[in-house]
Short mmCIF file of C-alpha atoms and ligand atoms in Angstrom, two decimals:
data_model
loop_
_atom_site.label_atom_id
_atom_site.label_comp_id
_atom_site.label_asym_id
_atom_site.label_seq_id
_atom_site.Cartn_x
_atom_site.Cartn_y
_atom_site.Cartn_z
CA MET A 1362 -9.23 0.28 -8.35
CA ILE A 1363 -10.97 -2.57 -10.32
CA HIS A 1364 -14.20 -2.97 -8.71
CA GLY A 1365 -15.07 -6.36 -11.07
CA CYS A 1366 -13.94 -5.37 -14.42
CA PHE A 1367 -10.47 -6.27 -15.07
CA GLN A 1368 -10.43 -5.78 -18.64
CA GLY A 1369 -7.87 -3.71 -19.78
CA LYS A 1370 -7.22 -2.57 -16.18
CA ASP A 1371 -2.87 -1.82 -14.72
CA ILE A 1372 -2.36 -4.39 -11.82
CA VAL A 1373 0.30 -1.99 -10.25
CA SER A 1374 -0.92 -2.06 -6.36
CA LEU A 1375 -2.68 -3.71 -3.91
CA ASP A 1376 -4.43 -1.25 -2.70
CA GLN A 1377 -6.32 -1.74 -6.08
CA PHE A 1378 -8.19 -4.68 -5.10
CA SER A 1379 -11.14 -5.17 -2.53
CA VAL A 1380 -12.40 -7.52 -1.05
CA ASP A 1381 -15.03 -9.21 -3.78
CA ASP A 1382 -11.73 -8.32 -6.91
CA LEU A 1383 -10.27 -11.08 -4.12
CA SER A 1384 -13.03 -13.40 -4.24
CA ILE A 1385 -13.74 -13.23 -8.11
CA LEU A 1386 -9.73 -13.72 -8.43
CA PHE A 1387 -9.88 -17.01 -6.24
CA ASN A 1388 -12.49 -18.61 -8.64
CA VAL A 1389 -10.99 -17.96 -11.80
CA THR A 1390 -8.01 -18.87 -9.54
CA GLY A 1391 -10.21 -22.46 -9.46
CA LYS A 1392 -10.18 -22.93 -12.95
CA MET A 1393 -7.05 -22.52 -13.72
CA LYS A 1394 -5.77 -24.79 -11.47
CA GLN A 1395 -7.39 -27.34 -13.36
CA ILE A 1396 -6.84 -26.54 -16.75
CA ALA A 1397 -2.81 -26.79 -15.15
CA VAL A 1398 -2.86 -30.05 -12.92
CA ASN A 1399 -4.55 -32.28 -16.08
CA ASN A 1400 -2.27 -30.84 -18.35
CA GLU A 1401 -5.57 -29.81 -20.47
CA PRO A 1402 -4.61 -28.04 -24.26
CA SER A 1403 -6.16 -24.13 -23.46
CA ARG A 1404 -7.00 -21.61 -25.85
CA ILE A 1405 -7.86 -18.97 -23.47
CA LEU A 1406 -6.17 -16.07 -25.29
CA GLU A 1407 -4.62 -17.19 -27.85
CA GLY A 1408 -3.22 -14.55 -30.31
CA LEU A 1409 -2.31 -12.45 -27.47
CA LEU A 1410 1.03 -12.26 -27.16
CA VAL A 1411 2.00 -10.80 -23.06
CA ALA A 1412 5.70 -9.04 -22.84
CA LEU A 1413 7.49 -9.95 -20.16
CA LEU A 1414 10.22 -6.61 -18.96
CA PHE A 1415 12.15 -8.11 -16.35
CA PHE A 1416 14.54 -5.70 -15.49
CA GLU A 1417 15.37 -7.04 -12.20
CA PRO A 1418 16.17 -10.97 -11.64
CA SER A 1419 13.40 -13.23 -11.24
CA SER A 1420 13.32 -16.84 -11.35
CA ARG A 1421 9.32 -17.70 -9.46
CA THR A 1422 7.08 -14.59 -11.02
CA PHE A 1423 8.66 -14.24 -14.74
CA SER A 1424 8.75 -18.20 -15.43
CA SER A 1425 5.57 -18.28 -13.76
CA PHE A 1426 4.42 -15.52 -16.40
CA ALA A 1427 5.59 -17.26 -19.04
CA ALA A 1428 4.41 -20.46 -18.51
CA ALA A 1429 -0.07 -19.12 -17.54
CA VAL A 1430 0.50 -17.67 -20.86
CA LYS A 1431 1.87 -20.65 -22.81
CA ARG A 1432 -0.51 -22.86 -20.41
CA LEU A 1433 -3.47 -21.21 -21.37
CA GLY A 1434 -2.49 -21.07 -25.33
CA GLY A 1435 -0.73 -17.40 -26.08
CA GLN A 1436 2.82 -16.54 -26.64
CA THR A 1437 5.46 -14.57 -24.71
CA LEU A 1438 8.04 -11.68 -26.31
CA GLU A 1439 11.06 -12.17 -23.15
CA MET A 1440 12.78 -9.94 -22.46
CA GLN A 1441 15.61 -10.37 -19.19
CA ASN A 1442 18.20 -7.34 -17.94
CA PRO A 1443 17.19 -4.80 -21.24
CA GLU A 1444 19.93 -3.05 -19.53
CA ALA A 1445 22.57 -4.85 -21.20
CA VAL A 1446 20.56 -5.78 -23.95
CA SER A 1447 18.05 -3.24 -25.44
CA SER A 1448 18.53 0.21 -26.89
CA VAL A 1449 17.92 1.82 -23.60
CA THR A 1450 22.62 0.88 -23.50
CA LYS A 1451 21.91 3.18 -26.47
CA GLY A 1452 20.75 5.78 -24.03
CA GLU A 1453 16.79 5.25 -25.18
CA THR A 1454 14.81 6.38 -21.90
CA PHE A 1455 12.30 3.51 -19.78
CA GLU A 1456 9.37 5.49 -21.09
CA ASP A 1457 10.66 5.43 -25.28
CA THR A 1458 11.01 1.73 -24.08
CA ILE A 1459 7.37 0.85 -23.00
CA ARG A 1460 6.33 2.76 -25.09
CA VAL A 1461 7.88 0.14 -28.54
CA ILE A 1462 6.76 -2.41 -26.59
CA GLU A 1463 3.50 -1.46 -26.54
CA ALA A 1464 3.36 -0.80 -29.63
CA TYR A 1465 3.97 -5.06 -29.80
CA SER A 1466 1.85 -6.69 -27.67
CA ASN A 1467 -1.04 -6.85 -25.27
CA ALA A 1468 -0.11 -5.86 -21.62
CA ILE A 1469 3.15 -5.72 -20.47
CA ILE A 1470 4.12 -7.32 -17.25
CA LEU A 1471 6.89 -5.17 -15.48
CA ARG A 1472 10.05 -5.88 -12.95
CA HIS A 1473 11.62 -3.01 -11.73
CA ARG A 1474 14.74 -2.30 -9.03
CA ILE A 1475 12.55 1.10 -8.57
CA SER A 1476 10.05 2.12 -6.70
CA GLY A 1477 7.35 2.94 -8.75
CA ALA A 1478 8.66 1.96 -11.50
CA ALA A 1479 4.62 0.06 -12.63
CA LYS A 1480 3.56 3.36 -12.14
CA GLN A 1481 5.21 5.39 -14.38
CA ALA A 1482 5.02 1.78 -17.10
CA ALA A 1483 1.39 1.83 -16.04
CA ARG A 1484 1.38 6.54 -17.04
CA ALA A 1485 3.34 5.40 -20.73
CA ALA A 1486 1.75 2.67 -22.10
CA GLU A 1487 -1.23 4.14 -23.51
CA ASP A 1488 -2.70 0.65 -25.41
CA VAL A 1489 -2.24 -1.78 -22.91
CA PRO A 1490 -2.10 -2.51 -19.46
CA VAL A 1491 1.06 -2.99 -17.08
CA ILE A 1492 1.02 -5.91 -14.26
CA ASN A 1493 3.61 -4.84 -12.09
CA ALA A 1494 6.02 -7.94 -11.61
CA GLY A 1495 7.33 -6.36 -8.16
CA ASP A 1496 9.15 -3.46 -8.00
CA GLY A 1497 12.43 -2.31 -6.42
CA ASN A 1498 10.90 -2.17 -2.38
CA ASN A 1499 7.70 -0.54 -2.75
CA GLU A 1500 5.07 -4.31 -3.66
CA HIS A 1501 4.85 -7.05 -6.02
CA PRO A 1502 1.14 -7.88 -5.91
CA THR A 1503 0.80 -10.27 -7.62
CA GLN A 1504 3.10 -12.37 -5.31
CA THR A 1505 0.26 -11.23 -2.74
CA LEU A 1506 -2.47 -13.01 -5.24
CA LEU A 1507 -0.07 -16.38 -4.74
CA ASP A 1508 0.05 -15.73 -0.79
CA LEU A 1509 -3.83 -14.55 -0.49
CA TYR A 1510 -4.81 -18.01 -2.19
CA THR A 1511 -2.72 -20.33 -0.60
CA LEU A 1512 -4.08 -19.11 2.69
CA TYR A 1513 -7.40 -18.61 1.39
CA GLU A 1514 -7.23 -22.16 0.51
CA ARG A 1515 -5.42 -23.82 4.04
CA PHE A 1516 -7.80 -22.47 6.85
CA GLY A 1517 -11.02 -21.26 3.42
CA ARG A 1518 -11.50 -17.45 5.72
CA LEU A 1519 -8.90 -14.51 4.99
CA ASP A 1520 -9.79 -12.44 8.03
CA ASN A 1521 -9.35 -13.93 11.56
CA ILE A 1522 -6.20 -14.68 10.86
CA THR A 1523 -3.18 -14.54 13.12
CA GLY A 1524 0.00 -14.25 11.51
CA MET A 1525 3.98 -13.75 12.34
CA MET A 1526 6.32 -12.23 9.05
CA ALA A 1527 9.52 -12.10 10.02
CA GLY A 1528 13.43 -10.64 8.03
CA ASP A 1529 13.73 -7.28 6.17
CA ALA A 1530 10.38 -5.72 6.12
CA LEU A 1531 11.53 -2.31 5.04
CA ASN A 1532 12.51 -3.30 2.00
CA SER A 1533 10.19 -6.51 1.47
CA ARG A 1534 7.65 -5.91 -1.26
CA THR A 1535 6.27 -9.04 -0.28
CA ILE A 1536 5.65 -8.24 3.14
CA HIS A 1537 4.49 -4.34 2.10
CA SER A 1538 1.65 -6.16 -0.32
CA LEU A 1539 0.91 -9.24 1.69
CA LEU A 1540 0.36 -6.32 4.67
CA ARG A 1541 -1.90 -4.49 2.43
CA GLY A 1542 -4.10 -7.70 1.29
CA LEU A 1543 -4.82 -9.05 5.20
CA SER A 1544 -5.79 -5.10 5.51
CA LEU A 1545 -8.91 -6.47 3.83
CA PHE A 1546 -10.13 -7.97 6.18
CA GLY A 1547 -11.64 -8.26 9.37
CA ASN A 1548 -9.67 -9.03 12.48
CA ASN A 1549 -6.61 -10.10 11.56
CA THR A 1550 -3.23 -9.36 13.89
CA MET A 1551 -0.06 -10.07 11.89
CA TYR A 1552 3.79 -9.89 14.33
CA ILE A 1553 6.93 -8.84 12.33
CA LEU A 1554 9.94 -9.95 13.57
CA SER A 1555 12.97 -8.33 11.92
CA PRO A 1556 16.18 -6.19 13.27
CA ASN A 1557 15.24 -3.44 14.61
CA GLN A 1558 16.72 -0.49 11.48
CA LEU A 1559 14.59 -3.01 8.86
CA SER A 1560 11.65 -3.20 10.68
CA LEU A 1561 8.69 -1.25 8.42
CA SER A 1562 8.31 2.34 7.53
CA ARG A 1563 6.39 4.39 10.33
CA ASP A 1564 4.30 5.49 8.27
CA GLU A 1565 3.68 2.54 6.39
CA VAL A 1566 2.60 1.17 10.40
CA VAL A 1567 0.45 3.88 10.37
CA SER A 1568 -1.38 3.08 7.41
CA LEU A 1569 -2.08 0.17 7.22
CA GLN A 1570 -3.22 0.18 11.65
CA ASP A 1571 -5.59 2.40 10.43
CA ARG A 1572 -7.65 -0.12 7.95
CA GLY A 1573 -7.36 -2.12 10.79
CA LEU A 1574 -4.43 -4.19 10.42
CA ARG A 1575 -3.19 -5.74 13.60
CA LEU A 1576 0.41 -4.59 13.82
CA ILE A 1577 2.61 -5.54 16.35
CA GLU A 1578 5.89 -5.22 16.31
CA ILE A 1579 8.82 -7.70 17.57
CA HIS A 1580 12.65 -8.49 17.21
CA ASN A 1581 13.64 -11.61 19.08
CA GLU A 1582 12.13 -15.09 18.30
CA ARG A 1583 11.49 -15.13 22.37
CA GLU A 1584 8.37 -12.70 21.40
CA ILE A 1585 6.98 -14.86 18.51
CA PRO A 1586 3.46 -16.12 19.88
CA HIS A 1587 2.28 -19.15 19.89
CA ASP A 1588 -0.96 -19.18 18.20
CA CYS A 1589 -0.29 -18.27 14.76
CA ASP A 1590 -1.58 -19.20 11.69
CA PHE A 1591 1.29 -19.21 9.30
CA TRP A 1592 4.41 -18.11 9.62
CA TYR A 1593 6.01 -15.91 6.19
CA TRP A 1594 9.67 -16.48 6.66
CA THR A 1595 12.05 -14.14 4.24
CA ARG A 1596 14.74 -12.81 3.40
CA ILE A 1597 17.38 -10.36 3.65
CA GLN A 1598 17.79 -8.06 0.97
CA LYS A 1599 21.26 -7.28 -0.03
CA GLU A 1600 20.85 -5.69 -3.13
CA ARG A 1601 18.34 -2.94 -1.42
CA PHE A 1602 21.71 -2.00 2.39
CA SER A 1603 24.37 0.51 0.61
CA SER A 1604 26.99 -1.19 1.96
CA ALA A 1605 28.00 -4.76 3.00
CA GLU A 1606 28.44 -4.11 6.44
CA GLU A 1607 25.33 -2.65 7.55
CA TYR A 1608 23.50 -6.32 5.15
CA GLN A 1609 26.29 -8.67 7.52
CA GLN A 1610 25.05 -6.70 10.14
CA ALA A 1611 21.75 -7.20 9.57
CA GLN A 1612 22.74 -10.80 8.74
CA HIS A 1613 24.17 -11.22 11.94
CA GLU A 1614 20.35 -10.40 13.99
CA ILE A 1615 18.37 -12.26 11.77
CA VAL A 1616 16.23 -15.11 13.01
CA ILE A 1617 15.70 -17.66 10.58
CA ALA A 1618 13.25 -20.89 10.94
CA THR A 1619 14.43 -23.85 11.23
CA PRO A 1620 12.97 -27.37 13.30
CA GLU A 1621 14.39 -26.36 16.74
CA LEU A 1622 12.08 -23.03 16.36
CA LEU A 1623 9.02 -24.39 14.69
CA LYS A 1624 8.92 -27.10 17.65
CA THR A 1625 9.04 -24.91 19.99
CA TYR A 1626 6.90 -21.81 18.75
CA ALA A 1627 4.49 -23.48 15.80
CA LYS A 1628 1.37 -25.05 15.43
CA LYS A 1629 0.61 -28.28 14.53
CA ASP A 1630 -2.03 -26.57 12.18
CA MET A 1631 -0.08 -23.64 10.29
CA ILE A 1632 1.71 -23.26 7.48
CA LEU A 1633 5.34 -21.86 7.02
CA MET A 1634 6.08 -19.42 3.48
CA ASP A 1635 8.63 -18.24 2.82
CA PRO A 1636 8.40 -15.69 -1.58
CA LEU A 1637 11.62 -16.95 -1.98
CA PRO A 1638 14.40 -16.89 -2.99
CA ARG A 1639 15.58 -18.61 0.02
CA VAL A 1640 18.39 -17.43 1.49
CA GLU A 1641 19.49 -17.98 5.02
CA SER A 1642 15.94 -17.41 5.75
CA VAL A 1643 14.26 -21.10 6.31
CA ASP A 1644 17.11 -23.98 6.95
CA PRO A 1645 16.48 -26.13 4.37
CA ALA A 1646 16.31 -29.12 7.79
CA VAL A 1647 12.75 -27.81 7.57
CA ASP A 1648 11.28 -29.43 3.64
CA ALA A 1649 10.25 -31.88 5.16
CA ASP A 1650 8.22 -30.95 7.77
CA GLU A 1651 4.36 -30.53 6.27
CA ARG A 1652 3.64 -27.46 7.46
CA ALA A 1653 6.60 -25.92 5.71
CA VAL A 1654 4.37 -24.94 1.75
CA TYR A 1655 7.21 -22.10 -0.01
CA LEU A 1656 7.99 -25.59 -1.87
CA ARG A 1657 4.44 -26.77 -2.44
CA SER A 1658 1.49 -25.29 -2.75
CA GLN A 1659 2.47 -21.74 -2.16
CA ILE A 1660 4.69 -21.65 -5.42
CA ARG A 1661 2.25 -23.91 -7.79
CA ASN A 1662 -0.30 -21.49 -6.58
CA GLY A 1663 1.34 -18.14 -8.67
CA LEU A 1664 0.99 -20.09 -11.61
CA TYR A 1665 -2.83 -21.08 -11.05
CA THR A 1666 -3.05 -17.39 -9.92
CA ARG A 1667 -1.10 -15.35 -12.83
CA MET A 1668 -2.77 -17.56 -15.33
CA ALA A 1669 -6.21 -16.42 -13.77
CA LEU A 1670 -4.98 -12.45 -12.73
CA LEU A 1671 -4.13 -12.61 -17.15
CA ALA A 1672 -7.30 -14.02 -18.31
CA LEU A 1673 -9.24 -11.33 -16.35
CA VAL A 1674 -7.41 -8.48 -17.51
CA LEU A 1675 -6.40 -10.11 -21.11
CA GLY A 1676 -11.20 -9.79 -21.23
CA ARG A 1677 -10.71 -13.51 -21.79
CA ILE A 1678 -12.95 -14.49 -19.24
N1 CP B 2224 8.76 -14.51 -5.23
C1 CP B 2224 9.49 -13.88 -6.13
O1 CP B 2224 9.37 -13.01 -6.69
O2 CP B 2224 10.69 -14.86 -6.96
P1 CP B 2224 11.52 -13.96 -7.26
O3 CP B 2224 12.44 -13.43 -7.36
O4 CP B 2224 11.82 -15.52 -8.37
O5 CP B 2224 10.30 -14.02 -8.95
#
């Protein structure tokens, strides 16, 4: 748990955050936004080096973390695809790789295709914090920080919200972490629109309902309610399927966000979010709709929230 003190903490799950922790982070995020928007030179991370260790591809998380460090005057040690370019190819263990990288850096940002890898890395790293940049189909806590900030910025609250999450609820780590985040706040209702075979696991549904989140699973577009404050669209996670046939079947059954769908079911003042990458999830024809924030505030908030998290975890603010 963070308990108001971020310094030196590993960040592996949204479950470590309380409402007060999010409030601290959002406060700092506002300051970081000013630095980034105004291109203010910053020395907040001067003298520090942050390792980006990405065992899985990434556009947003990798580049926003790299940009966050550099915007704050720090430096990065960047390794993408260690399984091809590092001594992992020679048989070096994951733990040894983490121990080596921690010797050279002040924090490790880790993305991995295996669920639980971030926790494993946090156990291996004795001296520096590890931040989970997405582990398999488990969690993606820093994505949730930017998603929650985007909602907070738009609505001024994170309680009394009705939303719909669509796509691959079973495998989407961004959905898993965002549901955990929203379960911290009162009177939230989430509709989950997914093909049957990509529903949330029963354990996860029970756990989230126990925390007070109202969860309603739906399976076709006619069940979409008209009162959602936000939609959160996700792609089908092709890389998590064991066969091409299963993936194609799921892809065949999903609902895509189109201008027609918005016209029929969406409120005028709702927002449409997508953690991206966009792969047959949101029709590009929706981009011009001002409710579509995925390439606007949502993407930019990834930079500001990650700047804030780094400054807090590295004890520089
Ligand atoms: N949203 C997200 O995690 O995107 P990347 O995989 O490109 O980092």
